[in-house]
CSV table of C-alpha atoms and ligand atoms in Angstrom, one decimal:
chain,number,residue,atom,x,y,z
A,1,MET,CA,20.6,15.7,-11.2
A,2,ILE,CA,18.1,18.5,-11.1
A,3,LYS,CA,19.8,21.4,-13.0
A,4,THR,CA,17.3,24.1,-12.1
A,5,LYS,CA,17.2,25.3,-8.5
A,6,LEU,CA,13.7,25.4,-7.0
A,7,SER,CA,14.0,29.1,-6.3
A,8,GLN,CA,14.0,29.5,-10.0
A,9,VAL,CA,10.9,27.4,-10.5
A,10,ARG,CA,8.3,30.1,-10.0
A,11,ALA,CA,10.0,32.6,-12.3
A,12,HIS,CA,10.5,30.0,-15.0
A,13,ALA,CA,7.1,28.4,-15.2
A,14,ARG,CA,4.7,30.7,-13.3
A,15,PRO,CA,2.6,27.7,-12.2
A,16,GLU,CA,-0.6,27.7,-10.3
A,17,PRO,CA,-0.1,27.2,-6.5
A,18,ALA,CA,-1.3,23.5,-6.7
A,19,THR,CA,1.0,22.8,-9.6
A,20,TYR,CA,3.8,24.6,-7.7
A,21,ARG,CA,3.3,22.3,-4.7
A,22,ILE,CA,3.4,19.2,-7.0
A,23,LEU,CA,6.5,20.6,-8.7
A,24,ARG,CA,8.2,21.1,-5.3
A,25,GLU,CA,7.3,17.6,-4.1
A,26,VAL,CA,8.5,16.1,-7.4
A,27,ALA,CA,11.7,18.1,-7.4
A,28,ASP,CA,12.5,17.0,-3.8
A,29,GLY,CA,11.7,13.4,-4.6
A,30,LEU,CA,13.7,13.2,-7.8
A,31,SER,CA,16.8,14.9,-6.2
A,32,ALA,CA,17.0,12.6,-3.2
A,33,PRO,CA,19.8,10.0,-3.2
A,34,GLN,CA,17.1,7.3,-3.5
A,35,LYS,CA,14.7,8.9,-6.0
A,36,GLU,CA,11.2,8.6,-4.6
A,37,LEU,CA,7.7,9.9,-5.3
A,38,SER,CA,4.4,9.5,-3.4
A,39,PRO,CA,2.1,6.7,-4.6
A,40,LYS,CA,-0.7,9.2,-4.8
A,41,TYR,CA,0.7,10.0,-8.3
A,42,PHE,CA,-0.5,6.7,-9.6
A,43,TYR,CA,-4.1,7.7,-9.5
A,44,ASP,CA,-5.4,9.6,-12.5
A,45,HIS,CA,-8.4,8.0,-14.1
A,46,ARG,CA,-6.3,5.4,-15.8
A,47,GLY,CA,-4.4,4.7,-12.7
A,48,SER,CA,-7.6,4.1,-10.7
A,49,GLU,CA,-8.8,1.8,-13.5
A,50,LEU,CA,-5.6,-0.2,-13.4
A,51,PHE,CA,-5.9,-0.5,-9.6
A,52,GLU,CA,-9.4,-1.9,-10.1
A,53,GLU,CA,-7.9,-4.4,-12.6
A,54,ILE,CA,-5.3,-5.4,-10.0
A,55,THR,CA,-8.0,-6.1,-7.5
A,56,ARG,CA,-9.4,-8.8,-9.8
A,57,LEU,CA,-6.1,-10.6,-10.4
A,58,PRO,CA,-5.8,-14.1,-9.1
A,59,GLU,CA,-2.5,-13.2,-7.3
A,60,TYR,CA,-3.9,-10.1,-5.6
A,61,TYR,CA,-5.7,-11.7,-2.6
A,62,PRO,CA,-6.2,-8.5,-0.4
A,63,THR,CA,-9.4,-7.2,-2.1
A,64,ARG,CA,-11.4,-10.4,-2.2
A,65,THR,CA,-10.2,-11.4,1.3
A,66,GLU,CA,-11.2,-8.1,2.8
A,67,ARG,CA,-14.5,-8.3,1.0
A,68,ALA,CA,-15.3,-11.7,2.5
A,69,ILE,CA,-14.6,-10.3,6.0
A,70,LEU,CA,-16.8,-7.3,5.4
A,71,ASP,CA,-19.5,-9.4,4.0
A,72,ALA,CA,-19.6,-11.6,7.2
A,73,TRP,CA,-19.1,-8.8,9.7
A,74,MET,CA,-20.8,-5.6,8.6
A,75,PRO,CA,-24.5,-6.4,9.2
A,76,SER,CA,-23.9,-7.1,13.0
A,77,LEU,CA,-21.2,-4.4,13.4
A,78,ILE,CA,-23.2,-1.6,11.8
A,79,ALA,CA,-26.4,-2.7,13.6
A,80,ARG,CA,-24.5,-2.5,16.9
A,81,LEU,CA,-22.8,0.9,16.1
A,82,GLY,CA,-25.9,2.5,14.6
A,83,THR,CA,-23.8,4.2,11.9
A,84,ARG,CA,-25.5,7.1,10.2
A,85,THR,CA,-22.5,8.5,8.3
A,86,LEU,CA,-19.8,6.6,6.4
A,87,ILE,CA,-16.7,8.7,5.9
A,88,GLU,CA,-14.2,6.9,3.6
A,89,LEU,CA,-10.6,7.7,3.1
A,90,GLY,CA,-9.2,6.7,-0.4
A,91,ALA,CA,-12.6,5.4,-1.5
A,92,GLY,CA,-11.7,4.6,-5.1
A,93,SER,CA,-14.5,2.7,-6.7
A,94,ALA,CA,-16.2,2.2,-3.3
A,95,GLU,CA,-17.0,-1.3,-4.5
A,96,LYS,CA,-16.4,-2.9,-1.0
A,97,SER,CA,-18.0,0.2,0.7
A,98,ARG,CA,-21.3,-1.0,-0.6
A,99,LEU,CA,-21.2,-3.8,2.0
A,100,ILE,CA,-21.1,-1.2,4.7
A,101,LEU,CA,-23.8,1.0,3.0
A,102,ASP,CA,-26.0,-2.1,2.5
A,103,ALA,CA,-25.6,-2.8,6.3
A,104,MET,CA,-26.5,0.8,7.1
A,105,ARG,CA,-29.6,0.5,4.8
A,106,ALA,CA,-30.6,-2.7,6.4
A,107,ALA,CA,-30.4,-1.1,9.8
A,108,GLY,CA,-32.4,1.9,8.5
A,109,THR,CA,-29.5,4.4,9.3
A,110,ALA,CA,-28.0,5.1,5.8
A,111,GLU,CA,-28.0,8.9,5.8
A,112,ARG,CA,-24.7,10.2,4.6
A,113,TYR,CA,-21.7,9.0,2.7
A,114,VAL,CA,-18.5,11.1,2.4
A,115,PRO,CA,-16.0,9.4,0.0
A,116,ILE,CA,-12.6,11.2,0.0
A,117,ASP,CA,-10.0,10.6,-2.8
A,118,VAL,CA,-7.3,12.4,-4.8
A,119,SER,CA,-8.5,10.8,-8.0
A,120,ALA,CA,-11.0,13.5,-8.9
A,121,ALA,CA,-12.6,12.1,-12.1
A,122,PHE,CA,-12.9,8.6,-10.7
A,123,LEU,CA,-14.4,9.9,-7.5
A,124,SER,CA,-17.2,11.8,-9.3
A,125,LEU,CA,-18.1,8.7,-11.3
A,126,THR,CA,-18.2,6.7,-8.0
A,127,ALA,CA,-20.4,9.3,-6.4
A,128,ALA,CA,-22.8,9.4,-9.3
A,129,ARG,CA,-23.1,5.6,-9.3
A,130,LEU,CA,-23.8,5.5,-5.6
A,131,ARG,CA,-26.5,8.2,-5.8
A,132,ARG,CA,-28.3,6.1,-8.3
A,133,GLU,CA,-27.9,2.9,-6.3
A,134,TYR,CA,-28.8,4.4,-2.9
A,135,PRO,CA,-31.7,6.8,-3.3
A,136,GLY,CA,-32.2,8.6,0.0
A,137,LEU,CA,-28.5,8.5,0.8
A,138,LYS,CA,-26.8,11.9,0.7
A,139,VAL,CA,-23.4,11.5,-1.0
A,140,GLU,CA,-20.9,14.3,-0.4
A,141,PRO,CA,-17.6,13.5,-2.2
A,142,ALA,CA,-14.5,15.4,-1.4
A,143,VAL,CA,-11.4,15.6,-3.6
A,144,ALA,CA,-8.5,15.8,-1.1
A,145,ASP,CA,-5.1,14.6,-0.2
A,146,ILE,CA,-5.5,12.6,3.0
A,147,SER,CA,-1.8,13.1,3.8
A,148,GLU,CA,-2.7,16.7,4.4
A,149,GLU,CA,-5.8,18.0,6.2
A,150,LEU,CA,-9.0,16.1,6.9
A,151,ASN,CA,-11.6,18.8,6.2
A,152,LEU,CA,-15.1,17.2,6.7
A,153,PRO,CA,-18.4,18.8,5.9
A,154,ARG,CA,-20.1,20.3,9.0
A,155,GLY,CA,-23.1,18.8,10.7
A,156,LEU,CA,-22.7,15.2,9.6
A,157,PRO,CA,-25.2,12.9,11.3
A,158,ARG,CA,-23.6,10.9,14.1
A,159,PRO,CA,-22.4,8.3,14.9
A,160,ALA,CA,-20.0,8.1,12.0
A,161,LEU,CA,-17.8,5.3,10.8
A,162,PHE,CA,-14.5,6.4,9.4
A,163,ALA,CA,-13.3,3.7,7.0
A,164,PHE,CA,-9.9,3.2,5.5
A,165,LEU,CA,-10.0,0.0,3.5
A,166,GLY,CA,-7.7,-1.9,1.2
A,167,SER,CA,-4.6,-1.6,3.5
A,168,THR,CA,-3.9,1.8,2.0
A,169,ILE,CA,-2.5,2.7,5.4
A,170,GLY,CA,0.5,0.5,4.3
A,171,ASN,CA,1.3,3.0,1.6
A,172,PHE,CA,2.3,5.6,4.2
A,173,TYR,CA,5.6,5.6,6.1
A,174,PRO,CA,5.0,5.2,9.8
A,175,PRO,CA,5.3,8.9,10.8
A,176,ALA,CA,2.9,9.9,8.0
A,177,ALA,CA,0.6,6.9,8.9
A,178,ILE,CA,0.5,8.0,12.6
A,179,ARG,CA,-0.2,11.7,11.6
A,180,LEU,CA,-3.0,10.5,9.3
A,181,LEU,CA,-4.6,8.3,12.0
A,182,GLY,CA,-4.1,11.1,14.5
A,183,ARG,CA,-6.2,13.4,12.2
A,184,VAL,CA,-8.9,10.7,12.1
A,185,ARG,CA,-8.8,10.4,15.9
A,186,ALA,CA,-9.1,14.2,16.2
A,187,ALA,CA,-12.2,14.3,13.9
A,188,MET,CA,-14.0,11.5,15.9
A,189,GLU,CA,-16.9,12.4,18.2
A,190,PRO,CA,-18.2,10.2,21.0
A,191,GLY,CA,-19.7,7.0,19.5
A,192,ASP,CA,-17.7,7.2,16.3
A,193,ARG,CA,-15.5,4.3,15.2
A,194,PHE,CA,-12.7,3.7,12.7
A,195,LEU,CA,-12.6,0.7,10.5
A,196,MET,CA,-9.3,-0.1,8.9
A,197,GLY,CA,-8.1,-2.9,6.5
A,198,ALA,CA,-4.6,-4.2,7.2
A,199,ASP,CA,-2.7,-6.7,5.0
A,200,LEU,CA,-1.0,-9.2,7.2
A,201,ARG,CA,2.6,-10.5,7.2
A,202,LYS,CA,2.9,-13.9,5.4
A,203,ASP,CA,5.2,-15.9,3.3
A,204,VAL,CA,7.4,-13.9,1.0
A,205,ALA,CA,6.5,-15.9,-2.2
A,206,ARG,CA,2.8,-15.1,-1.7
A,207,LEU,CA,3.4,-11.4,-1.0
A,208,GLU,CA,5.8,-11.0,-3.9
A,209,ALA,CA,3.4,-12.7,-6.3
A,210,ALA,CA,0.7,-10.2,-5.5
A,211,TYR,CA,2.9,-7.4,-6.7
A,212,ASN,CA,4.4,-9.2,-9.7
A,213,ASP,CA,1.3,-10.6,-11.5
A,214,SER,CA,1.8,-12.7,-14.5
A,215,ARG,CA,-0.3,-10.5,-16.8
A,216,GLY,CA,1.9,-7.4,-16.0
A,217,VAL,CA,-1.0,-5.2,-14.8
A,218,THR,CA,0.9,-4.1,-11.7
A,219,ALA,CA,3.8,-3.2,-14.0
A,220,GLU,CA,1.5,-1.0,-16.0
A,221,PHE,CA,0.1,0.5,-12.9
A,222,ASN,CA,3.6,1.3,-11.7
A,223,ARG,CA,4.6,2.9,-15.1
A,224,ASN,CA,1.3,4.9,-15.0
A,225,MET,CA,3.0,7.3,-12.5
A,226,LEU,CA,5.3,8.4,-15.3
A,227,ARG,CA,2.3,9.0,-17.6
A,228,VAL,CA,0.7,11.1,-14.8
A,229,LEU,CA,3.9,13.2,-14.6
A,230,ASN,CA,4.0,13.7,-18.3
A,231,HIS,CA,0.4,14.8,-18.4
A,232,GLU,CA,0.4,16.9,-15.3
A,233,LEU,CA,3.8,18.5,-15.6
A,234,GLY,CA,4.7,18.1,-19.2
A,235,ALA,CA,7.6,15.8,-18.4
A,236,ASP,CA,9.0,13.6,-21.1
A,237,PHE,CA,9.4,10.2,-19.3
A,238,ASP,CA,9.4,7.3,-21.7
A,239,PRO,CA,7.5,4.7,-19.6
A,240,GLU,CA,8.8,1.9,-21.7
A,241,ALA,CA,12.4,2.8,-20.7
A,242,PHE,CA,11.6,1.8,-17.1
A,243,GLU,CA,11.1,-1.7,-15.8
A,244,HIS,CA,8.8,-2.7,-12.9
A,245,ARG,CA,10.4,-4.2,-9.8
A,246,ALA,CA,8.7,-5.2,-6.6
A,247,PHE,CA,10.2,-7.1,-3.6
A,248,TYR,CA,9.5,-7.8,0.0
A,249,ASP,CA,11.8,-6.4,2.7
A,250,THR,CA,11.6,-8.9,5.5
A,251,VAL,CA,13.2,-6.5,8.0
A,252,ALA,CA,10.9,-3.5,7.4
A,253,HIS,CA,8.0,-5.8,6.7
A,254,ARG,CA,7.0,-4.1,3.5
A,255,ILE,CA,6.8,-4.5,-0.2
A,256,GLU,CA,8.7,-1.9,-2.2
A,257,MET,CA,7.8,-1.0,-5.8
A,258,HIS,CA,10.4,0.7,-8.0
A,259,LEU,CA,10.8,1.7,-11.6
A,260,VAL,CA,14.2,0.7,-12.9
A,261,SER,CA,15.9,2.8,-15.6
A,262,VAL,CA,16.8,0.8,-18.6
A,263,GLY,CA,20.1,2.4,-19.7
A,264,ALA,CA,21.4,5.9,-18.7
A,265,GLN,CA,18.8,8.6,-19.6
A,266,THR,CA,17.9,12.2,-18.8
A,267,VAL,CA,14.3,13.1,-18.4
A,268,ASN,CA,13.2,16.7,-18.7
A,269,VAL,CA,10.6,18.1,-16.3
A,270,PRO,CA,9.6,21.7,-17.2
A,271,GLY,CA,10.2,24.0,-14.2
A,272,ILE,CA,12.6,21.6,-12.7
A,273,GLY,CA,15.1,20.7,-15.4
A,274,GLY,CA,16.9,17.6,-16.5
A,275,ILE,CA,16.9,14.6,-14.2
A,276,ALA,CA,19.6,12.1,-14.9
A,277,PHE,CA,19.0,8.3,-14.3
A,278,ALA,CA,22.0,6.0,-14.3
A,279,ASP,CA,21.6,2.6,-15.9
A,280,GLY,CA,19.7,0.4,-13.3
A,281,GLU,CA,19.0,3.4,-11.0
A,282,THR,CA,15.6,3.2,-9.4
A,283,LEU,CA,12.7,5.4,-8.6
A,284,ARG,CA,10.8,4.1,-5.5
A,285,THR,CA,7.1,4.6,-6.3
A,286,GLU,CA,5.4,2.8,-3.3
A,287,ILE,CA,5.9,1.0,-0.1
A,288,SER,CA,3.2,-1.3,1.1
A,289,ALA,CA,3.7,-2.2,4.7
A,290,LYS,CA,2.4,-5.5,6.1
A,291,TYR,CA,1.1,-5.8,9.7
A,292,ASP,CA,0.3,-8.1,12.6
A,293,ARG,CA,-1.9,-7.3,15.6
A,294,GLU,CA,1.0,-5.9,17.6
A,295,SER,CA,2.2,-3.5,14.9
A,296,VAL,CA,-1.4,-2.2,14.3
A,297,GLY,CA,-1.8,-1.8,18.0
A,298,ALA,CA,1.4,0.2,18.2
A,299,LEU,CA,0.3,2.4,15.3
A,300,PHE,CA,-3.1,3.0,16.9
A,301,GLU,CA,-1.6,3.7,20.3
A,302,ALA,CA,0.7,6.4,18.8
A,303,ALA,CA,-2.3,8.0,17.2
A,304,GLY,CA,-4.5,8.0,20.4
A,305,LEU,CA,-6.6,5.0,19.3
A,306,ARG,CA,-7.1,1.5,20.7
A,307,ILE,CA,-8.1,-1.8,19.0
A,308,ASP,CA,-11.8,-2.3,19.8
A,309,ALA,CA,-12.3,-5.4,17.6
A,310,TRP,CA,-10.1,-7.5,15.2
A,311,ARG,CA,-11.3,-10.0,12.5
A,312,THR,CA,-9.2,-12.0,10.0
A,313,ASP,CA,-10.0,-14.6,7.3
A,314,PRO,CA,-9.4,-18.2,8.1
A,315,GLU,CA,-6.0,-18.2,6.4
A,316,ASN,CA,-4.9,-15.1,8.3
A,317,LEU,CA,-4.1,-13.2,5.1
A,318,PHE,CA,-5.9,-9.9,6.0
A,319,ALA,CA,-7.4,-8.2,9.0
A,320,LEU,CA,-10.2,-5.7,9.5
A,321,VAL,CA,-9.8,-3.8,12.7
A,322,VAL,CA,-12.1,-1.4,14.5
A,323,GLY,CA,-10.4,1.4,16.3
A,324,ALA,CA,-11.9,3.6,19.1
A,325,PRO,CA,-10.4,6.6,20.9
A,326,ALA,CA,-8.0,5.3,23.5
B,401,LIG,N1,-10.4,1.8,-0.9
B,401,LIG,C1,-10.3,1.1,-2.2
B,401,LIG,C2,-9.2,1.8,-3.1
B,401,LIG,C3,-7.8,1.5,-2.6
B,401,LIG,S1,-6.7,2.1,-3.8
B,401,LIG,C4,-10.1,-0.3,-2.0
B,401,LIG,O1,-9.9,-0.8,-0.9
B,401,LIG,O2,-10.1,-1.1,-3.0
B,401,LIG,C5,-6.1,3.5,-2.9
B,401,LIG,C6,-7.1,4.7,-3.1
B,401,LIG,O3,-6.6,5.8,-2.3
B,401,LIG,C7,-7.1,5.2,-4.5
B,401,LIG,O4,-8.5,5.4,-4.9
B,401,LIG,C8,-6.3,6.5,-4.5
B,401,LIG,O5,-6.8,7.5,-5.5
B,401,LIG,C9,-6.5,7.0,-3.1
B,401,LIG,N2,-5.4,7.7,-2.6
B,401,LIG,C10,-4.1,7.4,-2.6
B,401,LIG,N3,-3.3,8.3,-2.0
B,401,LIG,C11,-4.2,9.3,-1.5
B,401,LIG,C12,-4.0,10.5,-0.9
B,401,LIG,N4,-2.8,10.9,-0.5
B,401,LIG,N5,-5.2,11.2,-0.6
B,401,LIG,C13,-6.4,10.8,-1.0
B,401,LIG,N6,-6.6,9.6,-1.6
B,401,LIG,C14,-5.5,8.9,-1.9
B,402,LIG,C1,-3.8,0.8,-2.6
B,402,LIG,N1,-2.8,0.0,-2.0
B,402,LIG,C2,-3.2,-0.6,-0.7
B,402,LIG,C3,-2.3,-1.1,-2.9
B,402,LIG,C4,-1.3,-2.0,-2.2
B,402,LIG,O1,-1.4,-3.2,-2.3
B,402,LIG,O2,-0.4,-1.4,-1.5
B,402,LIG,C5,-1.7,-0.5,-4.2
B,402,LIG,C6,-1.0,-1.5,-5.1
B,402,LIG,N2,0.2,-1.4,-5.5
B,402,LIG,C7,0.5,-2.5,-6.2
B,402,LIG,N3,-0.6,-3.3,-6.3
B,402,LIG,C8,-1.6,-2.7,-5.6
């Protein structure tokens, strides 16, 4: 239980507005019957590095599968669209984005790249690397939470391609996913397109293996959220006192990741108070929804988009979909 009322938070800790917002979100999440926090809290510099390590694991098929589809498709797609600006949500290392930028360069239209991410330190490294690799490309990174507003620089060369790779859309609950796609739709101008990665529904064993790797990297990634809370808020979580759990919900079609309390414990978060965890109680840290063409179509339709093109790998593990205004 949270012992300090939120109305007391400001008087207690006198935090900066951004910290206050985080505190409020964390207080709400940790006081819900099912404790839950946004997966955006995985991503400090270490969290971004751990995610990169996940993408190289044998069990984690999404990244290499999406890369193969991009590799085969981008030269013709980009030449057809004439993309002059790439706007990327949740860009991370932008490793796969290079395949889009390469296609823009080959088409002679690589003018602007706007990578958007919450992971500030990682984003600036990504931007610096890309400026070196693509002289002539103007790189304008933006540190922002894409679940809030989509504030784009003015005067971007058009047409633009909005990209949301990696199936990160699956980390948002449907209402938030629709709001996010709706903001993309609202920012689109005539001729712009939206390119989205979607991890597909498949056998449970394969899905669960991707989130329970044998080397325990996903478990460390999961626990990293507690380290972020310790660092950002001065909380005293003992990451080793929580176990990693990930399972597939065949009804909701999603992976859920949780941290399971080993024994009863109380964690102190300055400005919030003591948070009690019963033995075996869980904190949900992420959902990762899995799709088919119909469910992507429904999501798009709700956001004012339509499916313009759809490509999968031969095993039907992952899809890349192009969206256009409906
Ligand atoms: N696009 C890359 C990275 C995916 S990992 C790929 O396909 O491999 C998810 C990325 O989204 C991370 O870089 C993380 O920092 C970012 N992210 C997660 N939640 C976010 C949010 N609410 N706002 C902005 N970026 C977010
Ligand atoms: C970023 N996102 C799409 C990843 C996913 O698969 O949902 C995050 C992740 N969580 C555990 N492993 C990878």
